[in-house]
Every structure is written in C-alpha cells, then in structure tokens.
C-alpha cells in the first residue's frame, strides 16, 4: 500500500486509495458537489473524496487510511442538514453514511430497534409502526435527518419533556473511533465512549448502529394549538404541562412565537391547523404586543377511543384566549411527518434550497422572560420568515455524563429561529439575517443570560472552551482517547488535525 500522504491535496488523490479494499465506492467530486454544501447554504468546501461505505469495516478502513497522512480528515455526513458546515471536510474525506445499507431490525419482545447510523428517522418510523405497531419514544420535528446526525447533537422535540432527547433513548451503539477501532458501547461497556459520542458532535467516533427504545404506537393524534397574548401566561401553562406527573399530561408539548399581524408567513395565518380554520384577529386583546404565542400540544389515542374528555381535562385551567383554539385529528405517522408537507411546499416555492441562517439556543427559565422582552418583542418583532419555536425542557431528563451542555436549573427553553429566505427585499438579506443572529447572541451575553447554543458553531478555541465551560476538560480528554489525531468531524472546527504517527494495522 503506498504512502497515503503522497496525495496531492488539490489534485489526484487516487493513489491514496490504491490497495485499500473497500466494499463501497469512492468518488472524487468536483467543485460544487453535494458533499461540499449543506442545508444552511452558508459554508462551502471541496472534499478530496466522497466515500460510500458498505459497512463499518469500510468506515474503519477510511479512518485508518486518514491516520497515515499528516493532513487528511474524515467527516461522517448524515443527510447534510447542518447549517454551518459541521458535516464537511475541506480537502478531506466525506463518508456518506446514507450509503451504508439501511438496516432496521425490531425486537418486539424487548421493544428495541437496531438501526444503522445513516438511516433516516422517517424510514425508522415507517418500518417500526407499519411492521410492528411500535415507535421510538423521542423524535425531532422533522424526520429527514439521520440517526447518527441527531444522536451527535441531541435530537429534541415535543416528546423530550417526557423521555428526554433522542440521546436518552439509545441503549447501545456500534461506533468506529478515530483510532479505527470498531467498538460496541453502552452504559456498561466502553462507557466513556457511549456517553462521549451521544451529543459529541461527531468528535469521538462514527455511529454505525444504534439500539433505540420503542413503545406501542398510537393510531391517532389530536393536535391542538391555543393562543396567548401574555408571555408569562404562556410559559406558566407550558411549564405546568411539562412538570405534571408522567401519564398526566399531553404526549407532546411545544410552542412558538408569531407576529401580531396579517403577514402570511410570520403572522396570524401561521397558526390554524387546517385551511378551513379562521384566525379571528378581533379576539386578540387590545393590550397585546407586537408578538403573540402559541402553545402546541398533542394527545395520542387508539382508533376505538375518543380523546375529547381527556383533552378537556388537560386543557382546563390553561389561560389561552378562549376563542383562539384550533385542533385536528390526524394519523400518528402523518403527525410525525408534518414538517415533510412544509418541506414539499417550500421546495415548490424554491425556498427550501435557499440559505438557512438558523439559530438554536437553550435559554434558562430564569432568563426566558427577559429574552422575550429583548429578542422576540424587540429584535424579532417582524419575525424570521419561518417558525420561531420556544418550549420548555427538563434538565433532569438529560444525563450529564453525555457530551451535550445545557444551562443551569431544571427548566430551560429550546429557542429555534428557523429562518427561510424570501426574495429580498421582502425579507432580510442572508447577510442581514446572519448579523441579526450575532446581535441576538451578543444581547444574551450582554444581559448575562444563562444560555447555550444548540447545534453549536464557533470559529475559535476560546468560543468552544466557553461553550463547554467546566465540561471542556472532559471533552478534551475524550478526544485524546478516542480520536487523538483529530481526524473526525473537522467541520465542527473544535480541534485542528494533529499528526501523531502510530501503529495502526491495516
Ligand atoms: P449532518 O448534518 O450530516 O451531521 C451533523 C454532525 O453529525 C456532523 O458533525 C457530522 O459529522 C456528524 N455525523 C453525522 N452522521 C454521523 C454518524 N453516523 N456518526 C457520528 N457523527 C455523525 N434538531 C432537533 O434536535 N430537533 C428538531 O426538531 C430538528 N428539526 C430540524 C428540521 C430541519 C428542516 C433541519 C434542517 C434540521 C433540524 N434539526 C433538528 C437539526 C438536526 O438535528 C441537525 O441538522 C443534525 O445535524 C441532523 O442532520 P443530519 O442527519 O443531516 O446530520
């Protein structure tokens, strides 16, 4: 096998792969290849090669190959739905994880599914529900994401207040480390790797298989939206729903902010769940400010049951504006695939493929009222051209041995500013949106808010150290153990590639 580091960084890299016996395929893409872009549309790169691995052995061979070179890096790419180049490898090797033959094996007796790291959650959903009447317990809002991609972050949605994020619903993984070792890990085996990889931003290993907890799937979902003009009433009700004893609340609780106007994208019309439903602005109190709040909840039920009585019991006592209540009954799969409909519309309008300068934050309950005042009611009073999610999560549902970092305190809020770019000058330009995101982060810092970026993105070591805070040393130690040459996930820009030749057997 030739010396891999003889590869010309810009040109012919074929010699690098000579003698490496892969079952999958290798492609040397030109400029503008899909692997050099992501959903964010803000970062671009030129990978040396895109590898479509057939199995974990191929993944290990590619990592070992990179370890023989002083500069090669390896990025596992899920569905490329990052927004800041996190799954890219400029002049490096990109592993297209979706190419690994998607395997989903359900064990109904233990209610778990073994799924490949590159499987899309929407395929896991269909396979588990249609084949076995079972379903994963914790989701993301959109399911065109890969298992390995969301487990490398957290994976949050309206079920997280009950079951924790997706990272809390995995009991075992097969991981290929930055040392090229294929290891099975769990709470009892290779423990440090297991906890490190979950929320580990792809830094410690490539997830090739995950064992996901399942529960019986319902047939139907009653999906409800209620509107508030007062933020403190909205948060009081949302927090009361997520802190009720298990089984005594809805199965899903989320919320969003919208503009108090007839703007078709940012305003009242974003609330009704069905085109036949009418949002009557006359119901909005005169005291209402520039933005309003929508609590979104859902209750599961079986075909033979009616959810109405339980819904009324759960909703009784909530302080929403009585006449601004919307609901529909939908099938369980349709509910979980609800964002796919929005994706189809956005694709038809050409805005799905435009840039997405998204910003996601976790903000402590102690600061969320000030955040509303400073950010929602002020900086974002005209909206972001897409959903502005805000809903509470519970810290006690997150195991702090995992790599995700959170604000202090039991209750914190997910804030997701899901910006879509409409033809300028109707909305802000992409550059203006990026500047507005920076303004929001600076305001949070200046006001001393307790917050963390979710799906974080920093360009400096100082930024990362500050992000991880007192968990930085543990994160660094895990890197030194599992990926000492910093081969993996270079797009996160946490650790520079580090050349330490050592014995790796091919
Ligand atoms: P990629 O973007 O391809 O990869 C993300 C990171 O994980 C990269 O660093 C990559 O190297 C690494 N990685 C990928 N695969 C593996 C693997 N197998 N092993 C190890 N590392 C790997 N997030 C939520 O939590 N909740 C939501 O409701 C939600 N909704 C979203 C809706 C949309 C429309 C979009 C675009 C994103 C949403 N996200 C949400 C964010 C999503 O979780 C992240 O984008 C995540 O990165 C998953 O995307 P992906 O599978 O395409 O991974």
Coordinates of C-alpha atoms and ligand atoms in Angstrom, one line a residue:
X1 CA 0.0 0.0 0.0
X2 CA 1.5 3.4 -1.0
X3 CA 2.1 6.2 1.5
X4 CA -1.2 8.0 1.7
X5 CA 0.4 11.3 2.3
X6 CA 1.8 11.3 -1.2
X7 CA -1.7 12.6 -2.2
X8 CA -1.8 16.0 -3.9
X9 CA -4.1 18.0 -1.7
X10 CA -5.8 19.6 -4.6
X11 CA -5.5 17.1 -7.4
X12 CA -5.1 13.5 -8.0
X13 CA -5.9 11.5 -4.8
X14 CA -6.4 8.2 -6.5
X15 CA -3.1 6.8 -5.2
X16 CA -4.3 7.3 -1.6
X17 CA -6.9 4.6 -2.1
X18 CA -4.7 2.2 -4.0
X19 CA -4.7 -1.1 -2.2
X20 CA -7.5 -0.1 0.2
X21 CA -10.0 -2.9 -0.2
X22 CA -13.4 -1.1 0.3
X23 CA -16.7 -2.8 -0.4
X24 CA -18.3 0.6 -1.0
X25 CA -17.3 3.2 -3.6
X26 CA -15.1 6.2 -3.8
X27 CA -15.9 9.3 -5.8
X28 CA -13.6 12.3 -6.4
X29 CA -16.1 15.2 -6.7
X30 CA -15.5 18.5 -8.5
X31 CA -16.3 21.9 -7.2
X32 CA -20.0 22.4 -6.1
X33 CA -20.6 18.8 -5.2
X34 CA -23.4 17.9 -2.8
X35 CA -20.8 17.0 -0.1
X36 CA -19.4 20.5 -0.3
X37 CA -22.7 22.1 0.7
X38 CA -25.3 21.8 3.5
X39 CA -28.8 22.8 4.3
X40 CA -27.5 26.1 5.8
X41 CA -26.1 27.2 2.4
X42 CA -23.6 29.5 4.1
X43 CA -20.5 27.3 4.0
X44 CA -18.9 25.6 1.1
X45 CA -16.0 23.2 0.9
X46 CA -14.2 20.9 -1.6
X47 CA -13.7 17.4 -0.2
X48 CA -11.0 15.3 -1.8
X49 CA -13.2 12.3 -1.9
X50 CA -16.7 11.1 -1.0
X51 CA -16.7 7.5 0.2
X52 CA -19.9 5.5 0.1
X53 CA -19.1 2.9 2.7
X54 CA -20.8 -0.5 2.6
X55 CA -20.4 -1.3 6.2
X56 CA -18.5 -0.5 9.5
X57 CA -15.3 -2.1 8.2
X58 CA -15.2 0.3 5.3
X59 CA -15.6 3.2 7.8
X60 CA -12.7 1.8 9.8
X61 CA -10.5 1.4 6.8
X62 CA -11.1 5.0 5.7
X63 CA -10.3 6.3 9.2
X64 CA -7.1 4.3 9.4
X65 CA -6.1 5.4 5.9
X66 CA -6.5 9.1 7.0
X67 CA -4.4 8.4 10.1
X68 CA -1.4 7.6 7.9
X69 CA -1.5 11.1 6.5
X70 CA -0.5 14.3 8.3
X71 CA -3.4 16.2 7.0
X72 CA -6.4 14.1 6.0
X73 CA -9.6 14.4 8.0
X74 CA -12.8 12.3 7.8
X75 CA -16.4 13.7 8.2
X76 CA -19.3 11.4 8.6
X77 CA -22.2 13.1 6.7
X78 CA -25.7 12.2 7.6
X79 CA -28.3 14.0 5.5
X80 CA -26.2 17.2 5.3
X81 CA -28.8 19.1 7.3
X82 CA -26.4 21.0 9.4
X83 CA -26.4 24.8 8.8
X84 CA -22.8 25.7 9.5
X85 CA -20.7 23.2 7.6
X86 CA -20.5 20.8 10.6
X87 CA -20.6 17.7 8.3
X88 CA -18.0 19.0 5.8
X89 CA -14.3 18.1 5.4
X90 CA -12.5 20.6 3.3
X91 CA -9.7 18.7 1.4
X92 CA -10.7 15.7 3.5
X93 CA -12.7 12.5 3.1
X94 CA -16.5 12.6 3.5
X95 CA -18.3 9.4 4.5
X96 CA -21.8 9.4 3.0
X97 CA -23.4 7.4 5.8
X98 CA -26.7 7.1 4.0
X99 CA -24.9 4.8 1.6
X100 CA -24.5 2.1 4.2
X101 CA -27.3 -0.3 3.5
X102 CA -30.0 0.9 5.8
X103 CA -30.8 -1.9 8.3
X104 CA -33.7 -1.6 10.8
X105 CA -34.2 -4.7 13.0
X106 CA -37.0 -4.6 15.5
X107 CA -37.1 -6.9 18.5
X108 CA -40.8 -6.7 19.7
X109 CA -40.1 -8.7 22.8
X110 CA -37.6 -6.2 24.3
X111 CA -39.2 -3.2 22.3
X112 CA -35.9 -2.0 20.8
X113 CA -34.8 -1.4 17.2
X114 CA -31.2 -1.8 15.9
X115 CA -30.8 0.9 13.2
X116 CA -27.9 1.9 11.1
X117 CA -26.3 5.3 11.8
X118 CA -27.1 6.5 8.3
X119 CA -30.8 5.5 8.4
X120 CA -33.3 8.4 8.1
X121 CA -35.7 8.7 11.1
X122 CA -38.7 8.8 8.7
X123 CA -37.7 5.3 7.5
X124 CA -37.3 4.1 11.1
X125 CA -40.8 5.4 11.8
X126 CA -42.5 3.7 8.9
X127 CA -40.6 0.4 9.5
X128 CA -41.4 0.3 13.2
X129 CA -45.0 1.4 13.1
X130 CA -46.2 -0.3 9.9
X131 CA -44.3 -3.5 10.5
X132 CA -44.6 -3.9 14.3
X133 CA -47.0 -1.3 15.8
X134 CA -44.1 0.1 17.7
X135 CA -42.4 3.5 17.5
X136 CA -39.3 5.3 19.0
X137 CA -40.3 7.4 22.0
X138 CA -38.4 10.6 21.3
X139 CA -38.3 12.5 18.0
X140 CA -37.2 15.6 16.2
X141 CA -39.9 17.8 14.5
X142 CA -38.5 16.9 11.0
X143 CA -37.6 13.3 10.2
X144 CA -35.5 13.7 7.1
X145 CA -32.5 13.5 9.4
X146 CA -30.2 10.6 10.1
X147 CA -29.9 8.6 13.3
X148 CA -26.2 9.3 13.6
X149 CA -26.6 13.0 12.8
X150 CA -29.2 13.7 15.5
X151 CA -27.5 11.5 18.1
X152 CA -24.4 13.5 17.6
X153 CA -26.3 16.6 18.7
X154 CA -29.3 15.6 21.0
X155 CA -32.5 15.4 18.9
X156 CA -35.2 17.4 20.6
X157 CA -39.0 17.8 20.1
X158 CA -42.3 17.9 21.9
X159 CA -41.7 14.5 23.5
X160 CA -38.4 15.4 25.1
X161 CA -40.1 16.6 28.3
X162 CA -41.2 13.1 29.0
X163 CA -38.4 10.9 27.6
X164 CA -35.5 13.3 27.3
X165 CA -33.9 13.9 23.9
X166 CA -33.1 11.1 21.4
X167 CA -29.7 10.7 23.0
X168 CA -31.5 9.5 26.2
X169 CA -33.4 6.8 24.2
X170 CA -30.5 4.8 23.0
X171 CA -29.1 1.8 25.0
X172 CA -26.2 0.6 22.8
X173 CA -24.2 1.7 19.8
X174 CA -21.6 0.4 17.4
X175 CA -19.0 3.1 16.9
X176 CA -15.9 3.4 14.8
X177 CA -13.5 5.5 16.8
X178 CA -10.9 7.9 15.4
X179 CA -8.3 5.2 16.2
X180 CA -10.1 3.0 13.6
X181 CA -11.5 0.6 16.2
X182 CA -15.0 -0.8 15.8
X183 CA -16.5 -0.9 19.3
X184 CA -19.8 -1.7 20.8
X185 CA -20.6 0.6 23.7
X186 CA -23.4 1.0 26.2
X187 CA -23.8 2.2 29.9
X188 CA -22.0 -1.0 30.9
X189 CA -19.5 -1.5 28.1
X190 CA -17.0 1.1 26.8
X191 CA -18.9 3.5 28.9
X192 CA -16.9 6.6 28.3
X193 CA -17.2 6.2 24.5
X194 CA -21.0 5.7 24.9
X195 CA -21.5 8.9 26.9
X196 CA -19.0 10.8 24.8
X197 CA -20.5 10.0 21.4
X198 CA -24.1 11.0 22.4
X199 CA -24.2 14.7 21.8
X200 CA -20.5 14.5 21.0
X201 CA -20.7 16.5 17.7
X202 CA -19.1 13.6 15.8
X203 CA -15.8 14.1 17.6
X204 CA -15.1 10.7 19.1
X205 CA -16.4 8.2 16.6
X206 CA -18.7 7.4 13.7
X207 CA -22.0 5.8 14.8
X208 CA -22.7 2.8 12.6
X209 CA -25.5 1.3 14.6
X210 CA -27.8 2.4 17.4
X211 CA -30.2 0.5 19.6
X212 CA -33.3 2.7 20.0
X213 CA -36.0 2.2 22.7
X214 CA -39.6 1.7 21.3
X215 CA -43.1 1.9 22.7
X216 CA -46.5 0.9 21.4
X217 CA -47.5 3.3 18.6
X218 CA -50.9 5.0 18.9
X219 CA -53.3 5.1 15.8
X220 CA -54.2 8.7 16.0
X221 CA -53.2 12.1 17.5
X222 CA -55.3 15.1 18.5
X223 CA -53.2 18.0 17.6
X224 CA -54.1 21.3 19.3
X225 CA -52.9 24.9 19.1
X226 CA -54.0 27.6 21.6
X227 CA -53.0 31.3 21.5
X228 CA -51.7 33.7 24.2
X229 CA -51.0 37.4 24.2
X230 CA -49.2 37.3 27.5
X231 CA -45.8 35.6 27.6
X232 CA -45.9 34.9 31.4
X233 CA -49.2 33.1 31.0
X234 CA -47.9 31.1 28.0
X235 CA -44.8 30.0 30.0
X236 CA -46.8 29.3 33.1
X237 CA -49.1 26.9 31.2
X238 CA -46.3 25.3 29.2
X239 CA -44.2 24.7 32.4
X240 CA -47.2 23.3 34.2
X241 CA -47.8 20.8 31.4
X242 CA -44.2 19.6 31.3
X243 CA -43.9 19.2 35.0
X244 CA -47.1 17.2 35.7
X245 CA -46.6 13.6 36.8
X246 CA -45.9 11.1 34.0
X247 CA -49.1 10.0 32.2
X248 CA -50.9 13.1 33.5
X249 CA -50.1 15.4 30.6
X250 CA -50.2 15.6 26.8
X251 CA -47.8 13.3 24.8
X252 CA -46.3 16.3 23.1
X253 CA -45.8 19.9 24.2
X254 CA -44.2 22.6 22.1
X255 CA -44.8 26.3 21.4
X256 CA -43.9 29.1 19.0
X257 CA -43.9 32.9 18.7
X258 CA -45.6 34.6 15.8
X259 CA -46.1 38.2 14.7
X260 CA -49.3 40.0 15.7
X261 CA -50.2 40.9 12.1
X262 CA -51.7 39.6 9.0
X263 CA -48.3 38.8 7.4
X264 CA -49.0 35.5 5.6
X265 CA -45.7 33.9 6.7
X266 CA -44.9 35.3 10.1
X267 CA -48.4 36.3 11.4
X268 CA -51.8 35.0 12.4
X269 CA -52.2 32.7 9.4
X270 CA -49.3 30.5 10.6
X271 CA -51.5 29.3 13.5
X272 CA -54.6 27.4 12.1
X273 CA -54.0 23.7 11.5
X274 CA -56.4 23.4 8.6
X275 CA -57.1 25.7 5.7
X276 CA -60.7 25.8 6.7
X277 CA -59.9 27.3 10.1
X278 CA -60.1 31.0 10.6
X279 CA -57.9 33.0 12.9
X280 CA -60.2 35.9 14.1
X281 CA -57.9 38.8 15.0
X282 CA -60.8 40.6 16.7
X283 CA -60.2 38.1 19.6
X284 CA -56.7 39.4 20.3
X285 CA -56.8 41.7 23.4
X286 CA -56.0 45.4 22.8
X287 CA -53.2 45.1 25.3
X288 CA -51.3 42.6 23.1
X289 CA -47.8 43.5 22.0
X290 CA -46.0 43.0 18.6
X291 CA -45.8 39.2 19.0
X292 CA -48.2 36.5 20.2
X293 CA -47.6 33.0 21.5
X294 CA -49.0 29.6 20.5
X295 CA -48.9 26.5 22.7
X296 CA -48.9 23.4 20.6
X297 CA -49.9 20.1 22.3
X298 CA -50.9 16.6 21.1
X299 CA -52.6 13.6 22.7
X300 CA -52.2 10.1 21.4
X301 CA -55.2 7.8 21.1
X302 CA -56.3 4.5 19.7
X303 CA -59.0 4.3 16.9
X304 CA -61.5 2.8 19.3
X305 CA -61.1 5.7 21.9
X306 CA -62.2 9.3 21.9
X307 CA -59.7 11.7 23.3
X308 CA -62.2 14.6 23.9
X309 CA -62.8 14.0 27.6
X310 CA -59.1 13.7 28.4
X311 CA -58.3 16.7 26.3
X312 CA -60.8 18.9 28.1
X313 CA -59.4 17.7 31.5
X314 CA -55.9 18.5 30.5
X315 CA -56.7 21.8 28.9
X316 CA -59.0 23.0 31.6
X317 CA -57.3 25.7 33.7
X318 CA -55.0 26.9 30.9
X319 CA -55.2 30.6 30.3
X320 CA -55.2 30.9 26.5
X321 CA -57.5 33.2 24.6
X322 CA -60.7 31.2 24.7
X323 CA -61.8 31.6 21.0
X324 CA -58.3 31.1 19.6
X325 CA -58.1 27.4 19.8
X326 CA -57.5 25.1 16.8
X327 CA -57.4 21.4 16.6
X328 CA -57.4 18.5 14.1
X329 CA -57.3 14.7 14.4
X330 CA -54.5 13.1 12.3
X331 CA -52.9 9.7 11.9
X332 CA -49.8 9.2 14.1
X333 CA -47.5 8.8 11.1
X334 CA -49.0 11.9 9.4
X335 CA -48.4 13.9 12.7
X336 CA -44.8 12.9 12.9
X337 CA -44.3 13.6 9.2
X338 CA -46.0 17.1 9.5
X339 CA -42.9 19.0 8.5
X340 CA -42.5 17.0 5.3
X341 CA -45.6 18.7 4.0
X342 CA -44.0 22.1 4.7
X343 CA -40.8 20.8 3.0
X344 CA -42.7 19.9 -0.1
X345 CA -44.3 23.4 -0.2
X346 CA -41.0 25.1 0.4
X347 CA -39.4 23.0 -2.4
X348 CA -42.2 24.0 -4.8
X349 CA -41.6 27.7 -3.8
X350 CA -37.9 27.4 -4.2
X351 CA -37.2 28.5 -0.6
X352 CA -36.1 25.0 0.7
X353 CA -32.8 25.2 -1.3
X354 CA -32.1 28.8 -0.4
X355 CA -29.7 29.6 2.5
X356 CA -30.9 29.0 6.1
X357 CA -29.1 31.1 8.7
X358 CA -30.7 29.2 11.6
X359 CA -30.0 29.9 15.2
X360 CA -30.9 27.4 18.0
X361 CA -30.4 28.2 21.7
X362 CA -31.1 26.7 25.1
X363 CA -32.2 29.5 27.4
X364 CA -32.6 29.1 31.2
X365 CA -36.1 29.6 32.6
X366 CA -34.7 32.3 34.8
X367 CA -33.9 34.5 31.7
X368 CA -36.7 33.5 29.3
X369 CA -39.0 36.4 30.2
X370 CA -36.1 38.9 29.6
X371 CA -35.2 37.0 26.4
X372 CA -38.8 37.5 25.3
X373 CA -38.6 41.3 26.0
X374 CA -35.2 41.8 24.4
X375 CA -35.3 39.3 21.5
X376 CA -38.9 38.4 20.5
X377 CA -40.6 41.6 21.2
X378 CA -37.8 43.8 20.0
X379 CA -35.2 42.3 17.7
X380 CA -37.6 39.8 16.1
X381 CA -40.8 41.7 16.2
X382 CA -41.2 41.3 12.4
X383 CA -40.5 37.5 12.6
X384 CA -37.8 35.5 10.9
X385 CA -39.6 34.3 7.7
X386 CA -40.3 30.9 9.4
X387 CA -41.1 29.3 12.7
X388 CA -39.7 30.8 16.0
X389 CA -40.0 27.8 18.4
X390 CA -40.0 28.3 22.2
X391 CA -40.8 25.5 24.6
X392 CA -39.6 24.2 27.9
X393 CA -37.4 21.1 28.5
X394 CA -36.4 19.5 31.8
X395 CA -32.7 19.1 32.7
X396 CA -33.4 16.0 34.9
X397 CA -34.3 14.1 31.7
X398 CA -30.7 14.7 30.3
X399 CA -27.9 12.5 31.7
X400 CA -25.0 14.9 32.3
X401 CA -22.4 12.2 31.6
X402 CA -23.3 12.8 27.9
X403 CA -21.5 15.5 25.9
X404 CA -24.3 18.0 25.5
X405 CA -24.0 21.2 27.5
X406 CA -27.1 22.9 29.0
X407 CA -27.9 26.0 31.0
X408 CA -28.3 25.6 34.8
X409 CA -31.6 25.0 36.5
X410 CA -34.2 22.3 36.0
X411 CA -36.3 24.1 33.4
X412 CA -34.8 25.6 30.2
X413 CA -36.3 26.6 26.9
X414 CA -35.4 25.5 23.4
X415 CA -35.4 28.6 21.1
X416 CA -35.2 27.8 17.4
X417 CA -35.2 30.6 14.9
X418 CA -35.9 28.7 11.7
X419 CA -35.3 31.4 9.0
X420 CA -36.3 30.9 5.4
X421 CA -35.0 33.4 2.8
X422 CA -37.7 35.0 0.7
X423 CA -36.6 37.0 -2.3
X424 CA -35.0 40.2 -1.0
X425 CA -36.2 43.0 -0.4
X426 CA -39.4 41.3 1.0
X427 CA -37.4 39.8 3.9
X428 CA -33.9 40.5 5.2
X429 CA -31.0 39.5 3.1
X430 CA -28.9 36.5 4.1
X431 CA -26.2 38.7 5.4
X432 CA -28.6 40.8 7.5
X433 CA -30.0 37.6 9.0
X434 CA -26.5 36.4 10.0
X435 CA -25.9 39.9 11.6
X436 CA -29.2 39.6 13.4
X437 CA -28.2 36.2 14.8
X438 CA -25.0 37.7 16.1
X439 CA -26.9 40.6 17.6
X440 CA -29.2 38.1 19.5
X441 CA -26.2 36.2 20.8
X442 CA -24.5 39.5 21.9
X443 CA -27.7 40.7 23.6
X444 CA -27.9 37.4 25.5
X445 CA -24.2 37.7 26.6
X446 CA -24.5 41.4 27.4
X447 CA -27.6 40.8 29.5
X448 CA -25.9 37.9 31.3
X449 CA -28.5 35.4 30.2
X450 CA -27.7 31.7 31.1
X451 CA -27.8 30.2 27.6
X452 CA -26.0 27.7 25.4
X453 CA -26.1 27.3 21.6
X454 CA -27.8 24.1 20.4
X455 CA -26.2 22.7 17.2
X456 CA -23.3 25.0 18.3
X457 CA -20.9 26.7 15.9
X458 CA -17.8 28.6 16.9
X459 CA -14.7 29.5 14.9
X460 CA -12.2 29.8 17.8
X461 CA -10.9 27.5 20.5
X462 CA -11.9 30.2 23.1
X463 CA -15.5 30.0 21.8
X464 CA -15.6 26.2 22.3
X465 CA -13.9 26.4 25.7
X466 CA -16.5 28.9 26.8
X467 CA -19.3 26.8 25.4
X468 CA -18.3 23.6 27.2
X469 CA -17.4 25.5 30.4
X470 CA -16.5 23.1 33.2
X471 CA -17.0 20.2 30.8
X472 CA -14.2 21.3 28.5
X473 CA -11.6 19.2 30.2
X474 CA -13.7 16.0 29.9
X475 CA -14.4 16.8 26.2
X476 CA -10.7 17.2 25.5
X477 CA -9.8 14.0 27.4
X478 CA -12.4 12.1 25.4
X479 CA -10.9 13.5 22.2
X480 CA -7.4 12.5 23.3
X481 CA -8.6 8.9 24.0
X482 CA -10.9 8.2 21.0
X483 CA -9.5 10.5 18.2
X484 CA -6.0 11.6 19.3
X485 CA -5.1 12.7 15.8
X486 CA -8.3 14.8 15.5
X487 CA -9.3 13.1 12.3
X488 CA -13.0 13.2 12.8
X489 CA -15.7 15.9 12.1
X490 CA -13.3 18.7 11.2
X491 CA -16.3 20.9 10.1
X492 CA -17.1 21.5 13.8
X493 CA -13.8 23.4 14.0
X494 CA -13.0 22.3 17.5
X495 CA -9.7 20.5 17.2
X496 CA -7.0 21.0 14.5
X497 CA -5.7 17.9 12.7
X498 CA -2.8 16.6 14.6
X499 CA -0.1 14.4 13.2
X500 CA 1.0 11.6 15.5
X501 CA 2.1 8.6 13.5
X502 CA 1.4 5.4 15.5
X503 CA 0.8 1.7 14.9
X504 CA -2.4 1.2 13.2
X505 CA -2.6 -2.1 11.4
X506 CA -4.2 -2.2 8.0
Ligands
LIG1 P1 -25.3 16.0 9.4 O1 -25.7 17.5 9.3 O2 -24.9 15.4 8.2 O3 -24.2 15.9 10.5 C1 -24.3 16.6 11.7 C2 -23.0 16.3 12.5 O4 -23.0 14.9 13.0 C3 -21.7 16.4 11.8 O5 -20.7 16.9 12.6 C4 -21.4 15.0 11.3 O6 -20.0 14.8 11.0 C5 -21.9 14.2 12.4 N1 -22.4 12.9 12.0 C6 -23.3 12.6 11.0 N2 -23.6 11.3 11.0 C7 -22.8 10.8 11.9 C8 -22.6 9.4 12.4 N3 -23.2 8.4 11.8 N4 -21.8 9.2 13.4 C9 -21.1 10.3 14.0 N5 -21.2 11.5 13.6 C10 -22.1 11.8 12.6 N6 -32.8 19.1 15.5 C11 -33.5 18.8 16.6 O7 -32.9 18.4 17.6 N7 -34.9 18.8 16.6 C12 -35.6 19.2 15.5 O8 -36.8 19.2 15.6 C13 -34.9 19.5 14.3 N8 -35.5 19.8 13.2 C14 -34.8 20.1 12.1 C15 -35.5 20.4 10.9 C16 -34.8 20.7 9.8 C17 -35.6 21.0 8.5 C18 -33.4 20.7 9.8 C19 -32.7 21.0 8.5 C20 -32.7 20.4 10.9 C21 -33.4 20.1 12.1 N9 -32.7 19.7 13.3 C22 -33.5 19.4 14.4 C23 -31.3 19.8 13.3 C24 -30.7 18.4 13.1 O9 -30.8 17.6 14.3 C25 -29.2 18.6 12.7 O10 -29.2 19.2 11.5 C26 -28.4 17.3 12.7 O11 -27.1 17.6 12.2 C27 -29.0 16.2 11.8 O12 -28.8 16.3 10.5 P2 -28.1 15.2 9.6 O13 -28.5 13.8 9.9 O14 -28.2 15.7 8.2 O15 -26.6 15.3 10.1

